[in-house]
Amino acid sequence: MFHGTITKELTSHEEWSHYNENIIEDHKDFVFVKYSGLHLKSMENLQTCISLRVCIFSNNFLTDIQPLQSCKKLIKLDLHGNQIKTLPDKNFWSGLKNLKLLYLHDNGFSKLKNICVLSGCVSLIGLTMFDCPVSLKKGYRHVLVNSIWPLKALDHHVISDEEIIQNWSLPERFKTFSPSLFFNLYPALIKGTTYEDEIKNIKHIISRINEILAHNSPVLIIQRWIRGFIVRKHLSPYFKHKKHYHGKMIRVLETKLICIGRSDEDKYLEDFFFIKPECNIKGKVAHWKQDKTKLWVNFH
């Protein structure tokens, strides 16, 4: 490290400014950074990483994460094992529209009011805050679950319907903290992982959460039954007059697809409940499985 006037002369040199510009330009293209266990106290060097998608800054000495405000494309943010006591305001989190996994466990958060700012995360699916003082407070899980609308998993368990729908008593399998809802949201970090590995891991975690919900959420199970009933009812004329409609049915089903996102379920049900016999359901039917009896419904 240079000291005193020597440093000043170097930094004011023309070549130094070119060097600095090149570094900033390079930072703009970063999509993955991993600084784990390096005893770092600041993340100011990430301010220019506007393309950053995966950020692992665990086990350091961070107290302020405001520099991440410019990293609008973040999908995964791992800040566990630091010394963070307060979170930025709701505007900060609402700017991270693609953030799906956030790891904040083993930090110094102590106030429920402060962590409620995470309600600004419009796409957050998984969150960890265990081993923080706030996780010992009464109502910690209830407050977070009902503040962050898109959240599906908190700490070691997928969120149950019982936590969202008040005074609903469910069988043991569907209850909060039941073994069927247990999920390791934070797998151990593997040394030498690449950006592709991280993206693959993110997809696996989200897929596994959705799978657990699909089998252990009474609401989703009932919705699936209703969708199946409505679709079978609507297509029953084709099966009753199989010979007459066989060729037409195959053509229709091979050229149209039912693809339903979770957020579109209400619209989908409305469309079918109020559908008229002469209505054209273009855009709703397009894929038929080999047995020609089941429709593939994809919901997140």
Coordinates of C-alpha atoms in Angstrom, one line a residue:
M1 CA 0.0 0.0 0.0
F2 CA 1.3 3.5 -0.9
H3 CA 1.3 6.2 1.7
G4 CA 1.0 10.0 1.8
T5 CA 2.1 12.2 -1.1
I6 CA 3.1 9.1 -3.2
T7 CA -0.5 7.9 -3.1
K8 CA -1.8 11.3 -4.0
E9 CA 0.5 11.7 -7.0
L10 CA -0.5 8.2 -8.3
T11 CA -4.2 8.8 -8.0
S12 CA -4.1 12.2 -9.7
H13 CA -2.1 10.7 -12.6
E14 CA -4.0 10.5 -16.0
E15 CA -3.4 6.8 -16.3
W16 CA -4.9 6.2 -12.9
S17 CA -8.2 7.8 -14.0
H18 CA -8.3 5.5 -17.1
Y19 CA -7.6 2.5 -14.8
N20 CA -10.5 3.5 -12.5
E21 CA -12.9 3.9 -15.5
N22 CA -12.0 0.5 -16.7
I23 CA -12.7 -1.0 -13.3
I24 CA -16.1 0.7 -13.1
E25 CA -16.9 -0.5 -16.6
D26 CA -16.0 -4.0 -15.7
H27 CA -18.2 -3.9 -12.5
K28 CA -21.2 -3.1 -14.6
D29 CA -21.1 -6.5 -16.2
F30 CA -20.7 -8.5 -12.9
V31 CA -23.6 -10.9 -12.4
F32 CA -22.1 -12.9 -9.5
V33 CA -20.0 -11.9 -6.5
K34 CA -18.9 -14.0 -3.5
Y35 CA -17.1 -12.5 -0.6
S36 CA -17.6 -14.9 2.2
G37 CA -15.6 -14.9 5.5
L38 CA -13.2 -12.1 4.5
H39 CA -13.9 -9.8 7.5
L40 CA -15.2 -7.0 5.2
K41 CA -16.8 -3.9 6.8
S42 CA -18.2 -2.2 3.6
M43 CA -19.8 -3.1 0.3
E44 CA -19.3 0.2 -1.4
N45 CA -17.4 -1.5 -4.2
L46 CA -20.8 -3.0 -5.3
Q47 CA -22.4 0.3 -6.1
T48 CA -21.4 0.1 -9.7
C49 CA -22.5 -3.6 -10.1
I50 CA -25.8 -2.8 -11.8
S51 CA -26.1 -6.2 -13.5
L52 CA -25.6 -8.2 -10.3
R53 CA -27.9 -11.1 -9.9
V54 CA -26.3 -13.3 -7.2
C55 CA -24.6 -11.6 -4.2
I56 CA -23.0 -13.7 -1.4
F57 CA -21.5 -11.4 1.3
S58 CA -21.8 -13.7 4.3
N59 CA -19.8 -14.0 7.5
N60 CA -18.3 -10.5 7.4
F61 CA -18.6 -7.3 9.5
L62 CA -21.2 -5.4 7.5
T63 CA -23.5 -2.9 9.2
D64 CA -24.9 -1.1 6.2
I65 CA -26.2 -2.5 3.0
Q66 CA -27.4 0.7 1.3
P67 CA -24.8 0.4 -1.5
L68 CA -26.9 -2.5 -2.9
Q69 CA -29.6 0.0 -3.9
S70 CA -28.3 0.2 -7.4
C71 CA -28.3 -3.6 -7.9
K72 CA -31.8 -3.7 -9.2
K73 CA -31.5 -7.2 -10.8
L74 CA -30.6 -9.2 -7.7
I75 CA -32.3 -12.6 -7.5
K76 CA -30.4 -14.0 -4.5
L77 CA -28.9 -12.0 -1.6
D78 CA -26.9 -13.8 1.1
L79 CA -26.0 -11.5 4.1
H80 CA -26.0 -14.0 6.9
G81 CA -23.4 -13.9 9.7
N82 CA -22.9 -10.1 9.7
Q83 CA -23.5 -7.3 12.2
I84 CA -26.5 -5.7 10.5
K85 CA -29.0 -4.3 13.1
T86 CA -31.3 -2.2 10.9
L87 CA -32.6 -2.6 7.4
P88 CA -33.0 0.1 4.7
D89 CA -36.5 1.5 4.2
K90 CA -39.3 0.0 2.1
N91 CA -38.3 2.0 -1.0
F92 CA -35.0 0.2 -1.0
W93 CA -36.6 -3.2 -1.0
S94 CA -39.4 -2.3 -3.5
G95 CA -36.6 -1.5 -6.0
L96 CA -35.3 -5.1 -5.9
K97 CA -38.2 -6.4 -7.9
N98 CA -36.5 -9.7 -8.9
L99 CA -35.3 -10.7 -5.4
K100 CA -36.5 -14.2 -4.6
L101 CA -34.2 -15.5 -1.9
L102 CA -32.9 -13.4 1.0
Y103 CA -30.7 -14.8 3.8
L104 CA -30.4 -12.6 6.8
H105 CA -30.0 -15.1 9.6
D106 CA -27.4 -14.7 12.3
N107 CA -27.5 -10.9 12.4
G108 CA -28.4 -8.3 15.0
F109 CA -32.1 -7.5 14.2
S110 CA -34.1 -6.9 17.3
K111 CA -37.2 -4.9 16.3
L112 CA -40.2 -6.3 14.5
K113 CA -41.1 -2.9 13.2
N114 CA -37.8 -2.7 11.3
I115 CA -38.0 -6.0 9.6
C116 CA -41.5 -5.2 8.3
V117 CA -39.9 -3.0 5.6
L118 CA -39.4 -6.3 3.8
S119 CA -43.0 -6.1 2.7
G120 CA -41.7 -4.0 -0.1
C121 CA -40.2 -7.2 -1.7
V122 CA -42.7 -8.0 -4.4
S123 CA -41.1 -11.3 -5.5
L124 CA -39.6 -12.7 -2.3
I125 CA -40.2 -16.4 -2.0
G126 CA -37.7 -17.5 0.7
L127 CA -36.4 -15.7 3.8
T128 CA -34.2 -16.7 6.7
M129 CA -33.9 -14.7 10.0
F130 CA -33.3 -17.4 12.5
D131 CA -30.6 -16.9 15.1
C132 CA -31.5 -13.1 15.2
P133 CA -32.8 -11.6 18.4
V134 CA -36.0 -10.7 16.6
S135 CA -36.8 -14.3 15.9
L136 CA -37.3 -14.9 19.7
K137 CA -40.1 -12.3 19.9
K138 CA -43.7 -13.3 20.2
G139 CA -45.5 -13.0 16.9
Y140 CA -42.3 -12.8 14.8
R141 CA -43.4 -15.4 12.3
H142 CA -47.0 -14.2 12.2
V143 CA -45.9 -10.6 11.5
L144 CA -43.5 -11.6 8.7
V145 CA -45.8 -14.1 7.0
N146 CA -48.6 -11.6 6.9
S147 CA -46.5 -8.6 5.9
I148 CA -44.6 -10.2 2.9
W149 CA -47.4 -11.3 0.6
P150 CA -45.4 -13.4 -1.9
L151 CA -43.4 -15.2 0.8
K152 CA -43.7 -19.0 0.7
A153 CA -40.9 -20.2 3.1
L154 CA -39.5 -18.7 6.3
D155 CA -36.5 -20.1 8.1
H156 CA -36.8 -23.9 8.3
H157 CA -40.4 -24.4 7.2
V158 CA -42.7 -23.7 4.2
I159 CA -45.6 -21.4 5.2
S160 CA -48.8 -23.3 6.0
D161 CA -52.3 -22.2 5.2
E162 CA -53.0 -22.2 8.9
E163 CA -50.6 -19.2 9.3
I164 CA -52.4 -17.2 6.6
I165 CA -56.1 -18.0 7.3
Q166 CA -57.0 -17.0 10.8
N167 CA -58.8 -19.5 13.1
W168 CA -58.6 -22.4 10.6
S169 CA -58.0 -25.6 12.4
L170 CA -56.3 -28.2 10.1
P171 CA -55.2 -31.8 10.4
E172 CA -51.7 -32.5 11.7
R173 CA -50.2 -32.9 8.2
F174 CA -51.1 -29.3 7.3
K175 CA -50.3 -27.6 10.6
T176 CA -47.6 -25.0 11.0
F177 CA -44.1 -26.6 11.6
S178 CA -45.4 -30.0 10.6
P179 CA -42.7 -32.4 9.4
S180 CA -44.2 -32.4 5.9
L181 CA -43.6 -28.6 5.7
F182 CA -39.9 -28.8 6.8
F183 CA -37.4 -27.6 4.2
N184 CA -33.7 -26.7 4.4
L185 CA -34.0 -23.3 2.8
Y186 CA -30.3 -22.6 3.2
P187 CA -28.1 -25.5 2.0
A188 CA -24.4 -25.3 2.9
L189 CA -22.2 -23.1 0.6
I190 CA -20.1 -25.1 -1.7
K191 CA -16.6 -23.9 -2.5
G192 CA -15.9 -23.0 -6.1
T193 CA -19.5 -22.7 -7.3
T194 CA -20.1 -20.8 -10.5
Y195 CA -22.9 -18.4 -11.5
E196 CA -24.6 -21.2 -13.4
D197 CA -24.5 -23.4 -10.3
E198 CA -26.1 -20.7 -8.2
I199 CA -28.9 -20.1 -10.7
K200 CA -29.5 -23.9 -10.9
N201 CA -29.6 -24.0 -7.1
I202 CA -32.1 -21.1 -6.9
K203 CA -34.4 -22.8 -9.4
H204 CA -34.2 -26.1 -7.4
I205 CA -35.0 -24.4 -4.1
I206 CA -38.0 -22.5 -5.6
S207 CA -39.2 -25.7 -7.3
R208 CA -39.0 -27.7 -4.1
I209 CA -40.9 -25.1 -2.2
N210 CA -43.7 -25.1 -4.8
E211 CA -43.8 -28.9 -4.7
I212 CA -44.2 -29.0 -0.9
L213 CA -47.0 -26.5 -1.1
A214 CA -48.7 -28.4 -3.9
H215 CA -49.0 -31.5 -1.7
N216 CA -49.5 -29.8 1.7
S217 CA -51.6 -26.7 1.1
P218 CA -55.4 -27.5 1.4
V219 CA -56.2 -24.3 -0.5
L220 CA -54.0 -25.4 -3.5
I221 CA -55.3 -28.9 -3.4
I222 CA -58.9 -27.7 -3.5
Q223 CA -58.1 -25.3 -6.3
R224 CA -56.6 -28.2 -8.3
W225 CA -59.7 -30.3 -7.8
I226 CA -62.0 -27.5 -8.9
R227 CA -59.9 -26.8 -12.0
G228 CA -59.9 -30.5 -12.9
F229 CA -63.7 -30.7 -12.4
I230 CA -64.3 -27.6 -14.5
V231 CA -62.1 -28.7 -17.3
R232 CA -63.6 -32.2 -17.4
K233 CA -67.1 -30.8 -17.4
H234 CA -66.3 -28.4 -20.2
L235 CA -64.7 -31.1 -22.3
S236 CA -67.3 -33.8 -21.6
P237 CA -69.2 -33.3 -24.9
Y238 CA -66.1 -34.4 -26.8
F239 CA -66.0 -37.7 -24.8
K240 CA -69.7 -38.3 -25.0
H241 CA -69.6 -38.1 -28.8
K242 CA -66.2 -39.5 -29.3
K243 CA -66.6 -40.8 -32.8
H244 CA -68.1 -37.6 -34.1
Y245 CA -65.7 -35.2 -32.4
H246 CA -62.6 -37.3 -32.3
G247 CA -60.8 -35.6 -35.2
K248 CA -61.9 -32.2 -34.1
M249 CA -60.9 -32.8 -30.5
I250 CA -57.4 -33.9 -31.3
R251 CA -56.9 -30.9 -33.5
V252 CA -58.1 -28.5 -30.8
L253 CA -56.2 -30.0 -28.0
E254 CA -52.9 -30.2 -29.9
T255 CA -52.9 -26.6 -30.9
K256 CA -53.9 -24.9 -27.7
L257 CA -52.5 -24.8 -24.1
I258 CA -53.8 -24.3 -20.6
C259 CA -50.9 -22.6 -18.8
I260 CA -52.0 -21.0 -15.5
G261 CA -49.8 -19.0 -13.2
R262 CA -50.7 -18.9 -9.5
S263 CA -51.6 -15.2 -9.8
D264 CA -54.0 -15.9 -12.7
E265 CA -56.0 -18.6 -11.0
D266 CA -58.9 -16.4 -10.1
K267 CA -59.3 -15.0 -13.6
Y268 CA -59.1 -18.6 -14.9
L269 CA -61.9 -19.8 -12.6
E270 CA -64.0 -16.8 -13.5
D271 CA -63.6 -17.4 -17.2
F272 CA -64.7 -21.0 -16.9
F273 CA -67.6 -20.4 -14.4
F274 CA -69.1 -17.9 -16.7
I275 CA -68.2 -19.5 -20.0
K276 CA -70.9 -19.8 -22.7
P277 CA -71.3 -22.8 -25.0
E278 CA -70.4 -20.7 -28.1
C279 CA -67.4 -19.0 -26.5
N280 CA -64.1 -19.5 -28.1
I281 CA -61.5 -20.6 -25.5
K282 CA -58.6 -19.7 -27.7
G283 CA -55.4 -19.2 -25.6
K284 CA -56.6 -21.5 -22.8
V285 CA -56.2 -25.0 -24.4
A286 CA -53.0 -26.0 -26.2
H287 CA -51.4 -29.1 -24.8
W288 CA -52.8 -32.6 -24.3
K289 CA -50.9 -35.4 -22.7
Q290 CA -50.5 -38.8 -24.3
D291 CA -53.6 -40.3 -22.6
K292 CA -55.7 -37.4 -23.9
T293 CA -57.5 -37.3 -20.5
K294 CA -55.3 -35.0 -18.4
L295 CA -54.4 -31.3 -18.8
W296 CA -51.2 -30.0 -17.6
V297 CA -51.7 -27.1 -15.3
N298 CA -48.6 -25.1 -14.3
F299 CA -49.0 -22.9 -11.4
H300 CA -46.2 -21.3 -9.3

